[in-house]
Coordinates of C-alpha atoms and ligand atoms in Angstrom, one line a residue:
M1 CA -45.1 -81.9 -25.5
K2 CA -43.6 -79.6 -22.8
I3 CA -40.3 -77.9 -22.9
L4 CA -38.3 -75.9 -20.3
G5 CA -36.7 -72.8 -22.0
I6 CA -33.8 -70.9 -20.4
E7 CA -32.5 -67.5 -21.5
T8 CA -29.4 -66.0 -20.1
S9 CA -27.6 -64.3 -23.0
C10 CA -27.8 -60.7 -21.9
D11 CA -29.2 -58.9 -18.9
E12 CA -32.5 -60.9 -18.4
T13 CA -32.6 -64.2 -16.6
A14 CA -35.6 -66.0 -17.9
A15 CA -37.2 -69.5 -17.6
S16 CA -40.4 -70.7 -19.1
I17 CA -42.5 -73.8 -19.7
V18 CA -44.1 -74.0 -23.1
G19 CA -46.2 -76.8 -24.5
D20 CA -48.2 -77.4 -27.6
D21 CA -51.8 -78.2 -27.9
G22 CA -51.2 -81.1 -30.3
E23 CA -52.2 -79.1 -33.3
G24 CA -49.0 -77.2 -33.4
L25 CA -50.1 -74.1 -31.5
A26 CA -48.2 -73.0 -28.4
R27 CA -49.4 -72.9 -24.8
I28 CA -47.3 -70.8 -22.5
R29 CA -47.7 -72.4 -19.1
S30 CA -45.3 -70.1 -17.3
N31 CA -43.0 -67.3 -18.4
L32 CA -40.7 -65.6 -15.8
V33 CA -38.3 -62.9 -16.6
F34 CA -36.0 -61.4 -14.0
S35 CA -34.5 -58.1 -15.3
Q36 CA -31.0 -57.3 -14.0
L37 CA -31.5 -53.5 -14.6
A38 CA -30.8 -52.6 -10.9
E39 CA -27.6 -54.6 -10.8
H40 CA -26.2 -52.8 -13.9
R41 CA -27.5 -49.3 -13.2
P42 CA -24.6 -48.1 -11.0
Y43 CA -22.2 -48.8 -13.9
G44 CA -24.2 -47.0 -16.6
G45 CA -24.3 -50.1 -18.9
I46 CA -24.3 -53.9 -18.9
V47 CA -21.2 -55.4 -17.2
P48 CA -20.7 -59.0 -18.5
E49 CA -19.2 -60.3 -15.3
V50 CA -22.0 -58.8 -13.2
A51 CA -24.6 -60.3 -15.6
A52 CA -23.1 -63.8 -15.4
R53 CA -23.0 -63.7 -11.6
A54 CA -26.6 -62.5 -11.4
H55 CA -27.8 -65.2 -13.8
L56 CA -26.0 -67.8 -11.6
E57 CA -27.6 -66.5 -8.4
R58 CA -31.1 -66.3 -9.9
L59 CA -31.5 -69.2 -12.4
D60 CA -32.1 -72.1 -10.0
G61 CA -34.9 -70.3 -8.2
L62 CA -36.5 -69.1 -11.4
I63 CA -36.6 -72.5 -12.9
A64 CA -38.2 -74.0 -9.8
Q65 CA -40.7 -71.2 -9.9
A66 CA -41.4 -71.7 -13.6
L67 CA -42.1 -75.4 -13.0
D68 CA -44.2 -74.6 -10.1
E69 CA -46.4 -72.1 -11.9
A70 CA -46.8 -74.4 -14.8
G71 CA -47.8 -77.2 -12.4
V72 CA -45.3 -79.6 -13.9
G73 CA -42.3 -81.6 -12.7
F74 CA -39.2 -82.8 -14.5
A75 CA -41.0 -86.1 -15.2
D76 CA -43.5 -84.2 -17.4
L77 CA -40.9 -82.5 -19.5
D78 CA -39.9 -83.6 -23.0
G79 CA -36.8 -81.6 -23.3
V80 CA -34.6 -78.8 -21.9
A81 CA -33.7 -75.8 -24.2
A82 CA -31.3 -73.0 -23.4
T83 CA -29.9 -70.1 -25.4
G84 CA -26.6 -71.4 -26.8
G85 CA -25.5 -68.0 -28.2
P86 CA -24.9 -65.5 -29.5
G87 CA -24.6 -63.2 -26.5
L88 CA -22.4 -62.4 -23.5
I89 CA -20.5 -65.6 -23.1
G90 CA -20.4 -65.8 -19.3
G91 CA -24.2 -65.6 -19.2
V92 CA -24.6 -68.1 -22.0
I93 CA -22.4 -70.6 -20.2
V94 CA -24.5 -70.3 -17.1
G95 CA -27.7 -71.2 -18.9
V96 CA -26.2 -73.9 -21.1
M97 CA -24.4 -75.7 -18.1
E98 CA -27.7 -75.6 -16.1
A99 CA -29.7 -77.0 -19.0
K100 CA -27.1 -79.7 -19.8
A101 CA -27.0 -80.8 -16.1
M102 CA -30.7 -81.2 -16.0
A103 CA -30.9 -83.0 -19.3
F104 CA -28.1 -85.4 -18.2
A105 CA -29.6 -86.0 -14.7
R106 CA -33.2 -86.5 -16.1
N107 CA -32.2 -88.2 -19.3
L108 CA -33.9 -85.5 -21.4
P109 CA -33.0 -84.2 -24.8
F110 CA -31.0 -81.0 -24.7
I111 CA -31.6 -78.3 -27.3
A112 CA -29.1 -75.4 -27.8
V113 CA -31.2 -72.6 -29.3
N114 CA -29.8 -69.7 -31.3
H115 CA -31.1 -66.6 -29.5
L116 CA -31.9 -65.0 -32.8
E117 CA -33.9 -68.1 -33.8
G118 CA -35.8 -67.6 -30.6
H119 CA -36.8 -64.1 -31.7
A120 CA -37.4 -65.3 -35.3
L121 CA -39.8 -68.1 -34.3
S122 CA -41.5 -66.0 -31.5
A123 CA -44.2 -64.9 -34.0
R124 CA -45.2 -68.6 -34.4
L125 CA -45.7 -68.8 -30.6
A126 CA -48.9 -66.7 -30.7
A127 CA -50.1 -67.1 -34.3
D128 CA -50.1 -69.7 -37.1
V129 CA -47.4 -68.1 -39.3
P130 CA -46.5 -70.3 -42.3
F131 CA -43.0 -70.5 -43.8
P132 CA -41.5 -68.8 -45.7
F133 CA -41.8 -65.4 -44.2
L134 CA -39.8 -62.2 -44.3
L135 CA -38.4 -61.2 -40.9
L136 CA -37.3 -57.8 -39.7
L137 CA -35.3 -58.7 -36.6
V138 CA -34.7 -55.6 -34.5
S139 CA -33.1 -55.9 -31.1
G140 CA -30.4 -54.4 -28.9
G141 CA -27.6 -56.3 -30.6
H142 CA -29.0 -57.0 -34.1
C143 CA -30.7 -55.4 -37.0
Q144 CA -31.3 -57.8 -39.9
L145 CA -33.8 -58.7 -42.7
L146 CA -34.0 -62.4 -43.2
A147 CA -36.0 -64.8 -45.3
V148 CA -37.1 -67.5 -42.9
E149 CA -37.5 -70.7 -45.0
G150 CA -38.1 -73.0 -42.1
V151 CA -36.7 -74.0 -38.7
G152 CA -32.9 -73.6 -38.9
R153 CA -33.1 -72.3 -42.5
Y154 CA -32.4 -68.6 -43.0
C155 CA -31.3 -66.4 -45.8
R156 CA -30.0 -63.0 -44.7
L157 CA -31.0 -60.2 -47.0
G158 CA -29.5 -57.4 -45.1
T159 CA -27.7 -56.4 -41.9
T160 CA -26.4 -53.3 -40.2
F161 CA -23.1 -51.6 -41.1
D162 CA -22.8 -50.2 -37.6
D163 CA -25.3 -50.0 -34.7
A164 CA -28.4 -52.1 -34.2
A165 CA -31.8 -50.5 -34.1
G166 CA -32.1 -50.9 -30.4
E167 CA -28.7 -49.3 -29.9
A168 CA -29.9 -46.3 -31.8
F169 CA -32.8 -46.0 -29.3
D170 CA -30.5 -46.6 -26.4
K171 CA -27.8 -44.2 -27.4
G172 CA -30.4 -41.5 -28.3
A173 CA -32.0 -41.9 -24.9
K174 CA -28.6 -41.5 -23.2
L175 CA -28.0 -38.3 -25.1
L176 CA -31.4 -37.0 -24.0
G177 CA -30.9 -38.1 -20.4
L178 CA -33.7 -40.6 -20.6
G179 CA -31.9 -43.6 -19.1
Y180 CA -31.7 -47.3 -20.0
P181 CA -33.3 -49.2 -21.8
G182 CA -33.7 -46.3 -24.2
G183 CA -36.4 -47.8 -26.5
P184 CA -39.3 -47.7 -24.0
A185 CA -38.1 -44.3 -22.6
I186 CA -38.0 -42.8 -26.1
E187 CA -41.4 -44.2 -26.9
R188 CA -42.9 -42.7 -23.7
A189 CA -41.3 -39.3 -24.2
A190 CA -42.3 -39.2 -27.9
I191 CA -46.0 -39.3 -27.1
S192 CA -46.1 -35.6 -26.3
G193 CA -43.4 -34.7 -28.9
D194 CA -43.4 -33.1 -32.3
A195 CA -41.6 -35.4 -34.7
S196 CA -41.1 -32.7 -37.3
R197 CA -39.2 -30.4 -35.0
I198 CA -35.7 -31.9 -35.5
K199 CA -34.8 -32.9 -39.1
L200 CA -32.7 -36.0 -39.0
P201 CA -31.2 -37.6 -42.2
L202 CA -32.5 -40.7 -43.8
P203 CA -29.6 -43.2 -43.7
L204 CA -28.4 -44.7 -47.0
R205 CA -30.9 -42.5 -48.8
G206 CA -31.4 -43.7 -52.4
R207 CA -29.1 -46.7 -51.9
E208 CA -30.4 -50.0 -53.1
G209 CA -30.5 -53.1 -50.9
C210 CA -31.6 -54.1 -47.5
D211 CA -28.7 -53.1 -45.2
F212 CA -28.9 -50.6 -42.4
S213 CA -26.8 -47.8 -40.8
F214 CA -27.7 -45.9 -37.7
S215 CA -24.5 -44.1 -36.8
G216 CA -25.3 -41.0 -38.9
L217 CA -28.6 -40.5 -37.1
K218 CA -26.9 -40.7 -33.8
T219 CA -24.3 -38.1 -34.8
A220 CA -26.9 -35.8 -36.2
L221 CA -28.9 -36.0 -33.0
R222 CA -25.8 -35.4 -30.9
E223 CA -24.9 -32.3 -32.8
R224 CA -28.4 -30.9 -32.3
V225 CA -28.3 -31.7 -28.6
E226 CA -24.8 -30.1 -28.2
K227 CA -25.9 -27.0 -30.1
K228 CA -29.0 -26.7 -27.9
G229 CA -26.8 -26.9 -24.7
I230 CA -29.4 -26.8 -21.9
F231 CA -32.8 -28.2 -22.9
D232 CA -36.2 -28.6 -21.4
D233 CA -38.8 -31.4 -21.4
T234 CA -40.5 -30.0 -24.6
F235 CA -37.2 -30.3 -26.5
R236 CA -36.6 -33.7 -25.0
A237 CA -40.0 -34.9 -26.2
D238 CA -39.6 -33.4 -29.6
A239 CA -36.1 -35.0 -30.0
A240 CA -37.5 -38.4 -28.9
A241 CA -40.4 -38.2 -31.3
S242 CA -38.0 -37.1 -34.2
L243 CA -35.6 -39.9 -33.4
Q244 CA -38.4 -42.5 -33.2
Q245 CA -39.7 -41.3 -36.5
A246 CA -36.3 -41.3 -38.2
I247 CA -35.4 -44.8 -37.0
G248 CA -38.9 -45.9 -38.3
D249 CA -38.4 -44.2 -41.6
H250 CA -35.1 -46.1 -42.1
L251 CA -36.5 -49.4 -41.0
L252 CA -39.5 -49.0 -43.4
D253 CA -37.3 -47.9 -46.3
R254 CA -35.1 -51.0 -46.1
T255 CA -38.1 -53.3 -45.3
G256 CA -39.8 -52.0 -48.4
N257 CA -36.8 -53.0 -50.5
A258 CA -36.7 -56.4 -48.8
L259 CA -40.3 -57.0 -49.5
A260 CA -39.7 -56.6 -53.2
L261 CA -36.7 -58.9 -53.1
F262 CA -38.5 -61.5 -51.0
R263 CA -41.5 -61.5 -53.3
A264 CA -39.2 -62.3 -56.3
L265 CA -37.3 -65.0 -54.4
Y266 CA -40.2 -66.6 -52.5
P267 CA -43.4 -66.2 -54.6
S268 CA -45.4 -68.3 -52.1
G269 CA -44.4 -66.1 -49.1
R270 CA -47.2 -63.8 -47.9
T271 CA -46.1 -62.7 -44.4
L272 CA -44.0 -59.9 -42.9
V273 CA -42.9 -60.6 -39.3
V274 CA -41.2 -58.2 -36.9
A275 CA -39.4 -59.5 -33.8
G276 CA -36.9 -58.5 -31.2
G277 CA -37.0 -55.9 -28.5
V278 CA -37.6 -53.0 -30.8
A279 CA -40.7 -54.8 -32.2
A280 CA -42.4 -53.8 -28.9
N281 CA -42.5 -50.2 -30.3
K282 CA -46.2 -49.3 -31.1
S283 CA -45.4 -46.7 -33.7
L284 CA -43.1 -49.1 -35.6
R285 CA -45.7 -51.9 -35.4
A286 CA -48.4 -49.7 -36.8
R287 CA -46.2 -48.4 -39.6
L288 CA -45.0 -51.9 -40.6
G289 CA -48.6 -53.1 -40.6
D290 CA -49.5 -50.3 -43.0
L291 CA -46.5 -51.1 -45.3
A292 CA -47.4 -54.8 -45.3
S293 CA -51.1 -54.2 -46.2
R294 CA -50.0 -51.7 -49.0
E295 CA -47.8 -54.5 -50.4
G296 CA -50.5 -57.2 -50.1
F297 CA -48.7 -59.0 -47.2
D298 CA -50.0 -60.2 -43.9
F299 CA -48.3 -58.7 -40.9
V300 CA -47.5 -60.5 -37.7
A301 CA -45.9 -59.0 -34.6
P302 CA -45.6 -61.1 -31.4
P303 CA -47.3 -59.8 -28.3
Q304 CA -45.2 -57.0 -26.8
S305 CA -44.2 -59.1 -23.8
L306 CA -42.7 -61.7 -26.2
C307 CA -40.7 -59.1 -28.1
T308 CA -38.0 -58.4 -25.5
D309 CA -35.9 -61.3 -24.2
N310 CA -37.8 -64.1 -22.6
G311 CA -37.7 -67.8 -21.9
A312 CA -40.9 -68.7 -23.8
M313 CA -39.4 -67.9 -27.2
I314 CA -36.4 -70.2 -26.3
A315 CA -38.7 -73.0 -25.1
W316 CA -40.8 -72.6 -28.3
A317 CA -37.8 -72.7 -30.6
G318 CA -36.6 -75.7 -28.7
L319 CA -39.9 -77.4 -29.2
E320 CA -40.0 -76.7 -32.9
R321 CA -36.5 -78.1 -33.2
L322 CA -37.2 -81.2 -31.0
K323 CA -40.2 -82.0 -33.2
L324 CA -37.8 -82.2 -36.2
G325 CA -35.3 -84.3 -34.2
L326 CA -32.8 -81.4 -34.0
V327 CA -31.3 -82.0 -30.6
D328 CA -27.8 -81.2 -29.4
P329 CA -25.0 -83.3 -27.8
L330 CA -24.0 -82.5 -24.2
D331 CA -20.6 -81.4 -25.4
F332 CA -22.2 -78.5 -27.3
A333 CA -19.9 -75.4 -26.9
P334 CA -21.6 -72.1 -26.1
R335 CA -21.1 -69.6 -29.0
P336 CA -20.5 -65.9 -28.5
R337 CA -21.2 -65.4 -32.2
W338 CA -23.7 -67.5 -34.1
P339 CA -25.1 -66.1 -37.4
L340 CA -28.5 -67.5 -38.4
D341 CA -27.4 -67.6 -42.0
P342 CA -23.9 -69.2 -42.0
N343 CA -23.4 -68.2 -45.7
A344 CA -24.0 -64.5 -45.1
R345 CA -20.9 -62.4 -45.4
P346 CA -20.5 -59.6 -42.7
A347 CA -21.5 -56.2 -44.0
P348 CA -18.5 -54.1 -44.8
G349 CA -17.6 -52.0 -41.8
A350 CA -19.7 -54.2 -39.5
G351 CA -18.3 -54.6 -36.0
V352 CA -19.0 -57.4 -33.6
K353 CA -22.4 -58.4 -34.8
A354 CA -23.1 -62.1 -35.3
Ligands
KG4_1 O1 -34.4 -58.4 -27.9 P1 -34.0 -57.6 -26.7 O2 -34.8 -57.6 -25.4 O3 -32.5 -57.9 -26.3 C1 -31.5 -58.2 -27.3 O4 -31.5 -59.4 -27.8 O5 -30.8 -57.3 -27.7 O6 -33.9 -56.0 -27.2 C2 -33.5 -55.0 -26.3 C3 -33.6 -53.7 -27.1 C4 -33.1 -52.5 -26.4 O7 -32.2 -51.8 -27.2 C5 -34.3 -51.7 -26.1 O8 -34.1 -50.3 -26.0 C6 -35.2 -52.0 -27.3 O9 -35.0 -53.4 -27.5 N1 -36.6 -51.8 -27.0 C7 -37.4 -50.9 -27.6 C8 -38.6 -50.9 -27.0 N2 -38.6 -51.9 -26.0 C9 -37.3 -52.4 -26.0 N3 -37.1 -50.1 -28.6 C10 -38.1 -49.2 -29.1 N4 -39.3 -49.2 -28.5 C11 -39.6 -50.0 -27.5 N5 -40.9 -50.0 -26.9
ZN2 ZN1 -32.9 -60.6 -27.8

């Protein structure tokens, strides 16, 4: 089977062809990601209208290139998948309309993929990860712990009261003058830093459960930066290392609670998975790996290039859905919000998270 996957929900335009080898394992035949960083830089953040226009300008060419690199034509495809939400709605509409048009013209199944399911199943792209597994989903817009029971079957164990983990990196980097996206910049700066120099609080210390909160960390860092006034590269590196450590401490603390809960709810589950852009962070990957092995769990993190937004994860999720007959009608409406677990209630105080 071969699927075209399209991702346009944020500031990356992406197209990919993914197939399977017949035994369920993925083969990525092409995976092209065009980052819109340069388009948004003058505005100091992502501008939804600019993003939608940039997706529109790039997508046709990117799809042609993805088919070309994979050495396949439309006639070789078994389906077309696109991110159907959640995300910046203008961009999602561009991807969904393109995918629907191709599916209609070529009489192919159309699959609307939940972007979060794309991240969730990305671990199964590179490794044979059995259901159920515990997922720490950490991206620029989301921070959740989920029991993944199967394709399309999720039980949310925890979510964030305020910022997402990626936002904590991005806002911290902005405070330290390290630019966007903040995660990779903080990780680079942290290499030469002393993580013990700046004491940052452990959010929700001593509180039970699997929810997150990052706003206190951000405020504590801002106070330290403002008190310092003018700072040099050494302070910057120390602050970056301290922030990375503190975000990791919080993620580990809550994941530890979730492992205990998951073990009780799903006795057959043996695997901890991390996914989403923040899962590219080496220190976090190493610390989660240690936690999992202490708790007797296997640990799986997708290759770093598949952690941040990409088309391969959308193609793969589409392929997993298609195999189960989960296809969508051509009147599917793009969804700005789309929780993976429809029964989960929003965390008290949570803002616009899905
Ligand atoms: O999954 P993603 O590409 O987009 C969303 O769906 O949000 O995640 C982007 C987020 C950004 O906040 C970025 O700063 C963060 O992932 N990120 C990282 C790293 N690489 C990307 N955070 C920490 N360390 C990294 N190496
Ligand atoms: Zn994402």
